[in-house]
XYZ file of C-alpha atoms in Angstrom:
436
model
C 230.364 132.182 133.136
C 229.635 133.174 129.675
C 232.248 135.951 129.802
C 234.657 134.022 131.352
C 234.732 131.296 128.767
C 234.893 134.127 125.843
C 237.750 135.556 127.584
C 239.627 132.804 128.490
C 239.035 131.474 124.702
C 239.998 135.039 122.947
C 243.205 134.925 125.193
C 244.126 131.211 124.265
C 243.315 132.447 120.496
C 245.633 134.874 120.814
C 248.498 133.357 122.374
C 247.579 130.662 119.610
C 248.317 132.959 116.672
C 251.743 134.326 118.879
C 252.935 131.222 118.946
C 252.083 130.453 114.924
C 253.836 133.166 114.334
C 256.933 132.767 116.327
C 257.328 128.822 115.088
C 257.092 130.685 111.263
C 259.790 132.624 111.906
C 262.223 131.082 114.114
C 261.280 127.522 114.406
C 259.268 124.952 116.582
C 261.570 125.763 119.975
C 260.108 129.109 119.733
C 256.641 128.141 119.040
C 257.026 125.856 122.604
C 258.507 129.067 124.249
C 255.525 131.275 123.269
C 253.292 128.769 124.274
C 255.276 128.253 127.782
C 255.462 131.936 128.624
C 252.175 132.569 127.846
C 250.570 129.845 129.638
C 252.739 130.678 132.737
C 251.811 134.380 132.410
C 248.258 133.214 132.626
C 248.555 130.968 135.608
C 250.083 133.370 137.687
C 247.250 136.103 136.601
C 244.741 133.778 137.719
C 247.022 132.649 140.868
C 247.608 136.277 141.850
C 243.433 136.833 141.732
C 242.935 133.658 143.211
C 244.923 134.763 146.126
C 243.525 137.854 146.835
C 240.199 136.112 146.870
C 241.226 134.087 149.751
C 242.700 136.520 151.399
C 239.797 138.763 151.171
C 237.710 135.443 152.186
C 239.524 135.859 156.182
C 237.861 138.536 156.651
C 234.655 138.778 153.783
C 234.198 142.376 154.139
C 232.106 144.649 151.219
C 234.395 147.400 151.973
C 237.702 145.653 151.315
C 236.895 143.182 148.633
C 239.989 143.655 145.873
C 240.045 145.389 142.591
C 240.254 142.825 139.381
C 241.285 142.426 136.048
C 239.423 141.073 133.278
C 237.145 138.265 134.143
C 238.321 138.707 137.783
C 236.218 142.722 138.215
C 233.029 141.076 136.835
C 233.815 138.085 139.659
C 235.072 141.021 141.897
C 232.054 142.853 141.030
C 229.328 140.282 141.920
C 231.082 139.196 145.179
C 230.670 142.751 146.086
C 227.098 143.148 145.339
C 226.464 139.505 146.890
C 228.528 140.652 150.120
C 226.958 144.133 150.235
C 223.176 142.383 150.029
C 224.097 139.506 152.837
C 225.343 142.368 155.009
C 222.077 144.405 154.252
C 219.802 141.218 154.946
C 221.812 140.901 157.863
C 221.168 144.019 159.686
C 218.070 144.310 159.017
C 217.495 140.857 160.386
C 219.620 142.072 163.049
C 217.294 145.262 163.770
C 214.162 142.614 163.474
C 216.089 140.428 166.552
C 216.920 143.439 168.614
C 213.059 144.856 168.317
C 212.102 141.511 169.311
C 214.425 141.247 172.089
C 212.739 145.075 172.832
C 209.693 143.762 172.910
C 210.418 140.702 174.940
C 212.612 142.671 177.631
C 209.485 145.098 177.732
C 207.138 142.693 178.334
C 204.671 142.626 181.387
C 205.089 139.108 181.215
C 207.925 136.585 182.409
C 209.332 134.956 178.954
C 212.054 132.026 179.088
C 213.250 130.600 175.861
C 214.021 126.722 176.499
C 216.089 124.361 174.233
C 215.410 120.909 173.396
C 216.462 119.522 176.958
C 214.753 122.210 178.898
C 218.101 124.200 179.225
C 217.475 128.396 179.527
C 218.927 129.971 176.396
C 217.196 133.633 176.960
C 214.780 135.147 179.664
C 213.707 138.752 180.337
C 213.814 140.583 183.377
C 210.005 139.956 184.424
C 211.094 135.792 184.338
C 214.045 136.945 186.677
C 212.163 138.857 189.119
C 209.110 135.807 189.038
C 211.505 133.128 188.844
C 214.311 134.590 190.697
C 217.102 133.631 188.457
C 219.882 135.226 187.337
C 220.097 136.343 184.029
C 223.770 135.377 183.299
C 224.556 132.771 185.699
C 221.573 130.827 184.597
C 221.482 130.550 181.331
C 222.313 127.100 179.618
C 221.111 125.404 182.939
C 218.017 123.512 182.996
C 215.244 125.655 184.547
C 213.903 122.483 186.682
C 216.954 122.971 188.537
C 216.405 126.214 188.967
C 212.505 126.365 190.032
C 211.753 123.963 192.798
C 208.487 123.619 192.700
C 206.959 119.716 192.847
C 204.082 121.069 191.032
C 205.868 122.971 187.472
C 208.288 119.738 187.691
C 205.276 117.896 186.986
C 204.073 120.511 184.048
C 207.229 119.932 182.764
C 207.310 116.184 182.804
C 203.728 115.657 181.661
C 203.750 117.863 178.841
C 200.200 118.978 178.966
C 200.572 122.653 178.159
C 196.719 123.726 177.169
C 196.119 124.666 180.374
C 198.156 127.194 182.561
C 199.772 125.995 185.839
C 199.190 128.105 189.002
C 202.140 128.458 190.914
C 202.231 129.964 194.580
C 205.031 131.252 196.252
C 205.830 132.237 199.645
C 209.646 133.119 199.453
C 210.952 135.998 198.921
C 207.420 137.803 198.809
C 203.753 136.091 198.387
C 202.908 135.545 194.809
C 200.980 133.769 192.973
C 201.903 132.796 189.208
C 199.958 131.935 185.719
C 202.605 129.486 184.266
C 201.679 128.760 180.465
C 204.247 126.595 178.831
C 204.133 127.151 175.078
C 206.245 124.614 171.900
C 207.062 127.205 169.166
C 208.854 124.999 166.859
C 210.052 121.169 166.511
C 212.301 121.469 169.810
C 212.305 124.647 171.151
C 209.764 125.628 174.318
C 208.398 129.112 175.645
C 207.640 129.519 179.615
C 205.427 132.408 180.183
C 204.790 133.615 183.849
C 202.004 136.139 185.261
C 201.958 137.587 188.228
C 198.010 137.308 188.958
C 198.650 138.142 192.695
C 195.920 140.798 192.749
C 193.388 139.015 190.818
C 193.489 135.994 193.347
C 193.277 138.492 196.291
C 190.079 139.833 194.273
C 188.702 136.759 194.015
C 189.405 136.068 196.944
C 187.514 139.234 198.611
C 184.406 138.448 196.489
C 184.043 134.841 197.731
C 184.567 136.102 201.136
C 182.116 139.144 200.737
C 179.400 136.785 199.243
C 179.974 134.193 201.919
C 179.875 137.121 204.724
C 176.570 138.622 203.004
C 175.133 134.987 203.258
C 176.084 134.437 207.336
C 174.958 137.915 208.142
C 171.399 137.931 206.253
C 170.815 134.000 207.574
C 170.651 134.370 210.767
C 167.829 137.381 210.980
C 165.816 135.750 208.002
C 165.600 132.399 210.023
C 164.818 134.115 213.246
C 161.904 135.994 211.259
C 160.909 132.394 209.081
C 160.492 130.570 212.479
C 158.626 133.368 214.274
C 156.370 133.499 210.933
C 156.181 129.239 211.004
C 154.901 129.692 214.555
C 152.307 132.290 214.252
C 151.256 130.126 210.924
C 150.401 127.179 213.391
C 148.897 128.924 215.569
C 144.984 129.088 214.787
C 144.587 132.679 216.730
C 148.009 133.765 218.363
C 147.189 135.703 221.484
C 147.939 139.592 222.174
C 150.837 138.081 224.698
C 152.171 136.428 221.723
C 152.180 138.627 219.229
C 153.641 141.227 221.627
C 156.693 138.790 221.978
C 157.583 138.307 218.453
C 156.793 141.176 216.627
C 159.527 143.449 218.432
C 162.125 140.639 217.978
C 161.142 140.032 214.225
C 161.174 144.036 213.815
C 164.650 143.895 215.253
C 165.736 141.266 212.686
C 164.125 143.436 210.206
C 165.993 146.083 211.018
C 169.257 144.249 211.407
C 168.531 143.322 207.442
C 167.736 147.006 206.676
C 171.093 148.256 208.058
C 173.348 145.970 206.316
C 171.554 146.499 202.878
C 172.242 150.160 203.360
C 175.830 149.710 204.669
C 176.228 147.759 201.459
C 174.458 149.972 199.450
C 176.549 152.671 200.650
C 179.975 151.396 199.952
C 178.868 150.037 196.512
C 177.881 153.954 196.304
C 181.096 155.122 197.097
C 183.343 152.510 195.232
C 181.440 153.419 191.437
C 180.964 157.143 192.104
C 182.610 159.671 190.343
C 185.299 162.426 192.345
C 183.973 163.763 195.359
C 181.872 166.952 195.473
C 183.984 170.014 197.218
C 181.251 171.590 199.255
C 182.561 173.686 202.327
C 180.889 171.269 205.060
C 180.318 173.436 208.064
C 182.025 171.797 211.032
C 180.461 173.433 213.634
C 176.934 171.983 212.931
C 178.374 168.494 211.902
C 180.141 168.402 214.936
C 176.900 169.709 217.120
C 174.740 166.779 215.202
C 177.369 163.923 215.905
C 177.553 165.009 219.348
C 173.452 164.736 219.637
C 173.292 161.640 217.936
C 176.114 160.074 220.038
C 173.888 160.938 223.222
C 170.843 159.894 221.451
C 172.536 156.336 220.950
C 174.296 156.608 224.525
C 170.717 157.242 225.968
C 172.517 158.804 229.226
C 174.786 155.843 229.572
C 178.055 157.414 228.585
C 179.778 160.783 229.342
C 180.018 162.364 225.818
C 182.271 165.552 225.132
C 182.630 167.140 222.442
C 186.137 169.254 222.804
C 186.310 171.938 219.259
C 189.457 173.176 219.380
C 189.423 174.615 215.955
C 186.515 176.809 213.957
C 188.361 175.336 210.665
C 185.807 173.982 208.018
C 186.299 171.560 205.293
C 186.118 170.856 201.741
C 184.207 167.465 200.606
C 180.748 166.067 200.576
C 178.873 166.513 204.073
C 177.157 163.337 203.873
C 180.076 161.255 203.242
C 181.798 163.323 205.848
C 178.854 163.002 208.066
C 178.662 158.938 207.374
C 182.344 158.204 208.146
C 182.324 160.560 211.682
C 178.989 159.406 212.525
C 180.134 155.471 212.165
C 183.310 156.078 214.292
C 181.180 158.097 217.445
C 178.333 155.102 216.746
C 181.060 152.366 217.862
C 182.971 153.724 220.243
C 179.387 154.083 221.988
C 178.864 150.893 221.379
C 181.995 149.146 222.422
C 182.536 151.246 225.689
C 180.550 149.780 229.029
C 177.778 151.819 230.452
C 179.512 154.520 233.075
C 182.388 155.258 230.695
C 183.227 158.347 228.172
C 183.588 159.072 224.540
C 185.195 162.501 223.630
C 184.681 163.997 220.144
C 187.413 166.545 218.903
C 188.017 168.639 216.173
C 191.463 170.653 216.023
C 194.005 172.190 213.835
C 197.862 172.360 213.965
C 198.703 174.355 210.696
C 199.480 171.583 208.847
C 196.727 169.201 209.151
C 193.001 169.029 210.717
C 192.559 166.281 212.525
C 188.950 164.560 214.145
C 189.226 162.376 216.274
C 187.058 159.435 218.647
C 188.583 158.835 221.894
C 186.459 155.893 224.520
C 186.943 153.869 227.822
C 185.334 150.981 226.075
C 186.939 147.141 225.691
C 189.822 148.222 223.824
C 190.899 146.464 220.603
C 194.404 143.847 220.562
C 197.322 145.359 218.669
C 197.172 141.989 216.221
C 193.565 142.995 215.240
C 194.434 146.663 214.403
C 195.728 146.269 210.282
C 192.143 144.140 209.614
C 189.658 146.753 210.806
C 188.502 148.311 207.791
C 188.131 145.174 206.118
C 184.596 144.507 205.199
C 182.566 142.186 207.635
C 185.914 141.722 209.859
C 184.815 141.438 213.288
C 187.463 141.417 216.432
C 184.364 139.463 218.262
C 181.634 138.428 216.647
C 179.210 138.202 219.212
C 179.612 141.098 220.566
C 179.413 142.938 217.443
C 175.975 141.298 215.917
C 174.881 142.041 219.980
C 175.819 145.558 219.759
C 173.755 146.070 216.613
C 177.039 146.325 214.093
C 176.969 145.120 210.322
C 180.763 144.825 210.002
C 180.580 147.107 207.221
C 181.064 150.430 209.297
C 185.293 150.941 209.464
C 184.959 149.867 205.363
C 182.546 152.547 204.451
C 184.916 154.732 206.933
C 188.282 153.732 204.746
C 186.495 154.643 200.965
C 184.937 157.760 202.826
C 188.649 158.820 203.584
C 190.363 157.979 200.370
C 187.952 159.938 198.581
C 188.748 162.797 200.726
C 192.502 161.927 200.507
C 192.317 161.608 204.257
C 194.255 158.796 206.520
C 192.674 157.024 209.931
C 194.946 156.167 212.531
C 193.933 153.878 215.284
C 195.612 153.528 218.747
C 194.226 151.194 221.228
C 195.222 149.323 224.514
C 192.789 146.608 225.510
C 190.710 146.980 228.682
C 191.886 150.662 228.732
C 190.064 151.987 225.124
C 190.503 153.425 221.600
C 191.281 156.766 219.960
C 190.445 156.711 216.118
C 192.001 159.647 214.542
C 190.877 161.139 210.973
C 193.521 163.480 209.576
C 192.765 165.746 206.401
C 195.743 167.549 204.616
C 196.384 171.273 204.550
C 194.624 171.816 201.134
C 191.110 170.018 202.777
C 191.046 172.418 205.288
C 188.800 175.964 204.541
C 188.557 179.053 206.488
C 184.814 179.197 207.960
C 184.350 182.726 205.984
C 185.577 181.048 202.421
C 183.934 181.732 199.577
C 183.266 178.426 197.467
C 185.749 178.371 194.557
């Protein structure tokens, strides 16, 4: 500004002492011309800057501000610098947005940007695919148009945000959400959505397991506690007596004993490390199931053992050994007295397959995707009757993932089961195979 006025003043000064000197020599008329032209020349200088100034001001460019004259370059100059700063500020608040946006759109969480009246101004695909909304279509619509849900209307309405909202949905898949809603300045709201699907099924399991562990340990520990109360009361139980509940309170005993190992078992198999790659000898395995399957048949049962293979296999012989042996134990179990369970081991080049076929009861086709589910019982009653812990076809499944192995169950009710183990190419070893 300083400039501008010592400028402005040395050019008046000058036009001052033009215009002394013209009215000196040729009279006042030419003083007023001097004066005239010179204030006219001036104008239109200043006009001329003026309207490059707004014509660079359409379209406020660094690159294409105009070149000045006098007072005009330093203004010129500074508009430049000014413009070349904003523009600087500008992208790098632009680059700030856009990693922000990043950040947002890479989020494992849903995020929806609300406006004052609950309107959608930006989401990210995880909102989309919890929400299902549509990314363009939706936006500047209010979102409880969109979700129609009694239950987040409410959230919304209330306006209690400090704790989450749990939303469950059925349609198009079953999910269940952690809906947070979040104020991050004087109007504006956040929505943020987690899919905790997985964590309720967890939760889920573990309530179920600890309510399962409960039924199946109360019924043999208040069978023992009233034999126990009985021979208490009595002042000298007889021989006959003691004959009569000792084999049923050793039963219950033993009932206990087998699901505490069963449990033991798969908690030993969830938190253990990789599986050992021993070269398990088939041939004796398969000669041990078969005399433990007549040992538990006691004569009862036909039992075959059909080895179509001499193939061995590479894993841990006492996992191997637990799985098999729980598979042969139940089909003896669930097959009638008079029928047959076949054992057999074969190979077709690609795979090597062992397999459980019975006579027994048979298993319904809706029962089939539940069986290795821990304590899941097609019949309950027959199953504690039959000696089972429900915990059998569960130590079976983590048996077989460890050995990257798949069961496959057919069954037909009335008419029996076949429960088919099937280990890939690279689980299978050559009976002379030296251990790697």
């Amino acid at each position: 500004m300083k400039a501008f006025l010592t400028r402005s003043a040395a050019w008046a000064g000058v036009l001052c002492l033009f215009a002394l000197a013209a009215w000196f020599t040729a009279g006042a008329a030419a003083l007023f011309a001097v004066l005239a032209i010179g204030l006219a020349a001036w104008l239109v200088f200043h006009l001329y800057h003026v309207a490059l100034l707004i014509q660079w001001m359409r379209h406020p460019r660094p690159e294409r501000i105009p070149e000045g004259l006098g007072s005009w370059q330093q203004i010129f100059s500074a508009l430049y610098r000014q413009a070349r700063q904003q523009s600087m500020n500008q992208k790098k608040l632009s680059n700030v947005l856009e990693r922000f946006i990043n950040a947002g759109e890479a989020m494992p969480d849903g995020v929806v940007v609300l406006d004052e009246h609950d309107r959608i101004e930006w989401l990210n695909p995880m909102a989309v695919e919890h929400f299902a909304l549509d990314r363009k279509g939706d936006v500047g619509n209010q979102i409880a148009n969109l979700v129609r849900q009694p239950g987040f209307h409410r959230y919304l309405t209330e306006q209690n945000y400090s704790q989450p909202l749990i939303l469950r949905q059925s349609q198009p898949t079953e999910r269940v959400l952690s809906v947070q809603l979040v104020p991050f300045d004087s109007t504006r709201k956040l929505i943020l959505s987690r899919d905790i699907t997985q964590l309720e099924r967890v939760q889920t399991v573990h309530r179920d397991f600890v309510a399962n562990v409960s039924h199946e340990l109360r019924t043999p520990l208040t069978v023992i506690g009233g034999f126990v109360e009985t021979l208490v009361d009595m002042e000298s139980p007889s021989p006959e007596v003691l004959r009569q509940f000792l084999p049923l309170m050793m039963e219950q005993a033993r009932r206990m004993q087998s699901l505490v190992e069963d449990l033991l078992t798969l908690s030993r198999l969830e938190n253990g490390g990789g599986t050992q790659t021993d070269r398990v000898d088939m041939d004796e395995l398969l000669r041990v199931l078969l005399v433990e399957a007549q040992g538990l048949s006691q004569g009862r049962h036909e039992v075959v053992l059909e080895q179509q293979s001499d193939r061995w296999l590479w894993g841990s012989v006492n996992e191997l050994h637990s799985a098999f042996g729980n598979l042969v134990s139940n089909a003896i179990r669930y097959t009638p007295a008079g029928g047959a369970v076949t054992l057999r081991w074969q190979f077709d080049g690609n795979r090597a397959v062992f397999s459980v076929t019975d006579s027994g009861i048979g298993i319904a086709r809706e029962h089939l995707p539940r069986l290795t589910e821990r304590f899941y019982r097609v019949d309950r009653g027959r199953s504690r009757n039959s000696g089972g812990t429900g915990l059998g076809l569960a130590i079976v499944k983590h048996v077989l993932a460890r050995h990257h192995a798949r069961l496959e169950v057919s069954s037909e009710l009335e008419k029996g089961s076949t429960f088919s183990v099937s280990f890939p190419r690279e689980r299978v070893a050559e009976p002379d195979a030296v251990t790697p």
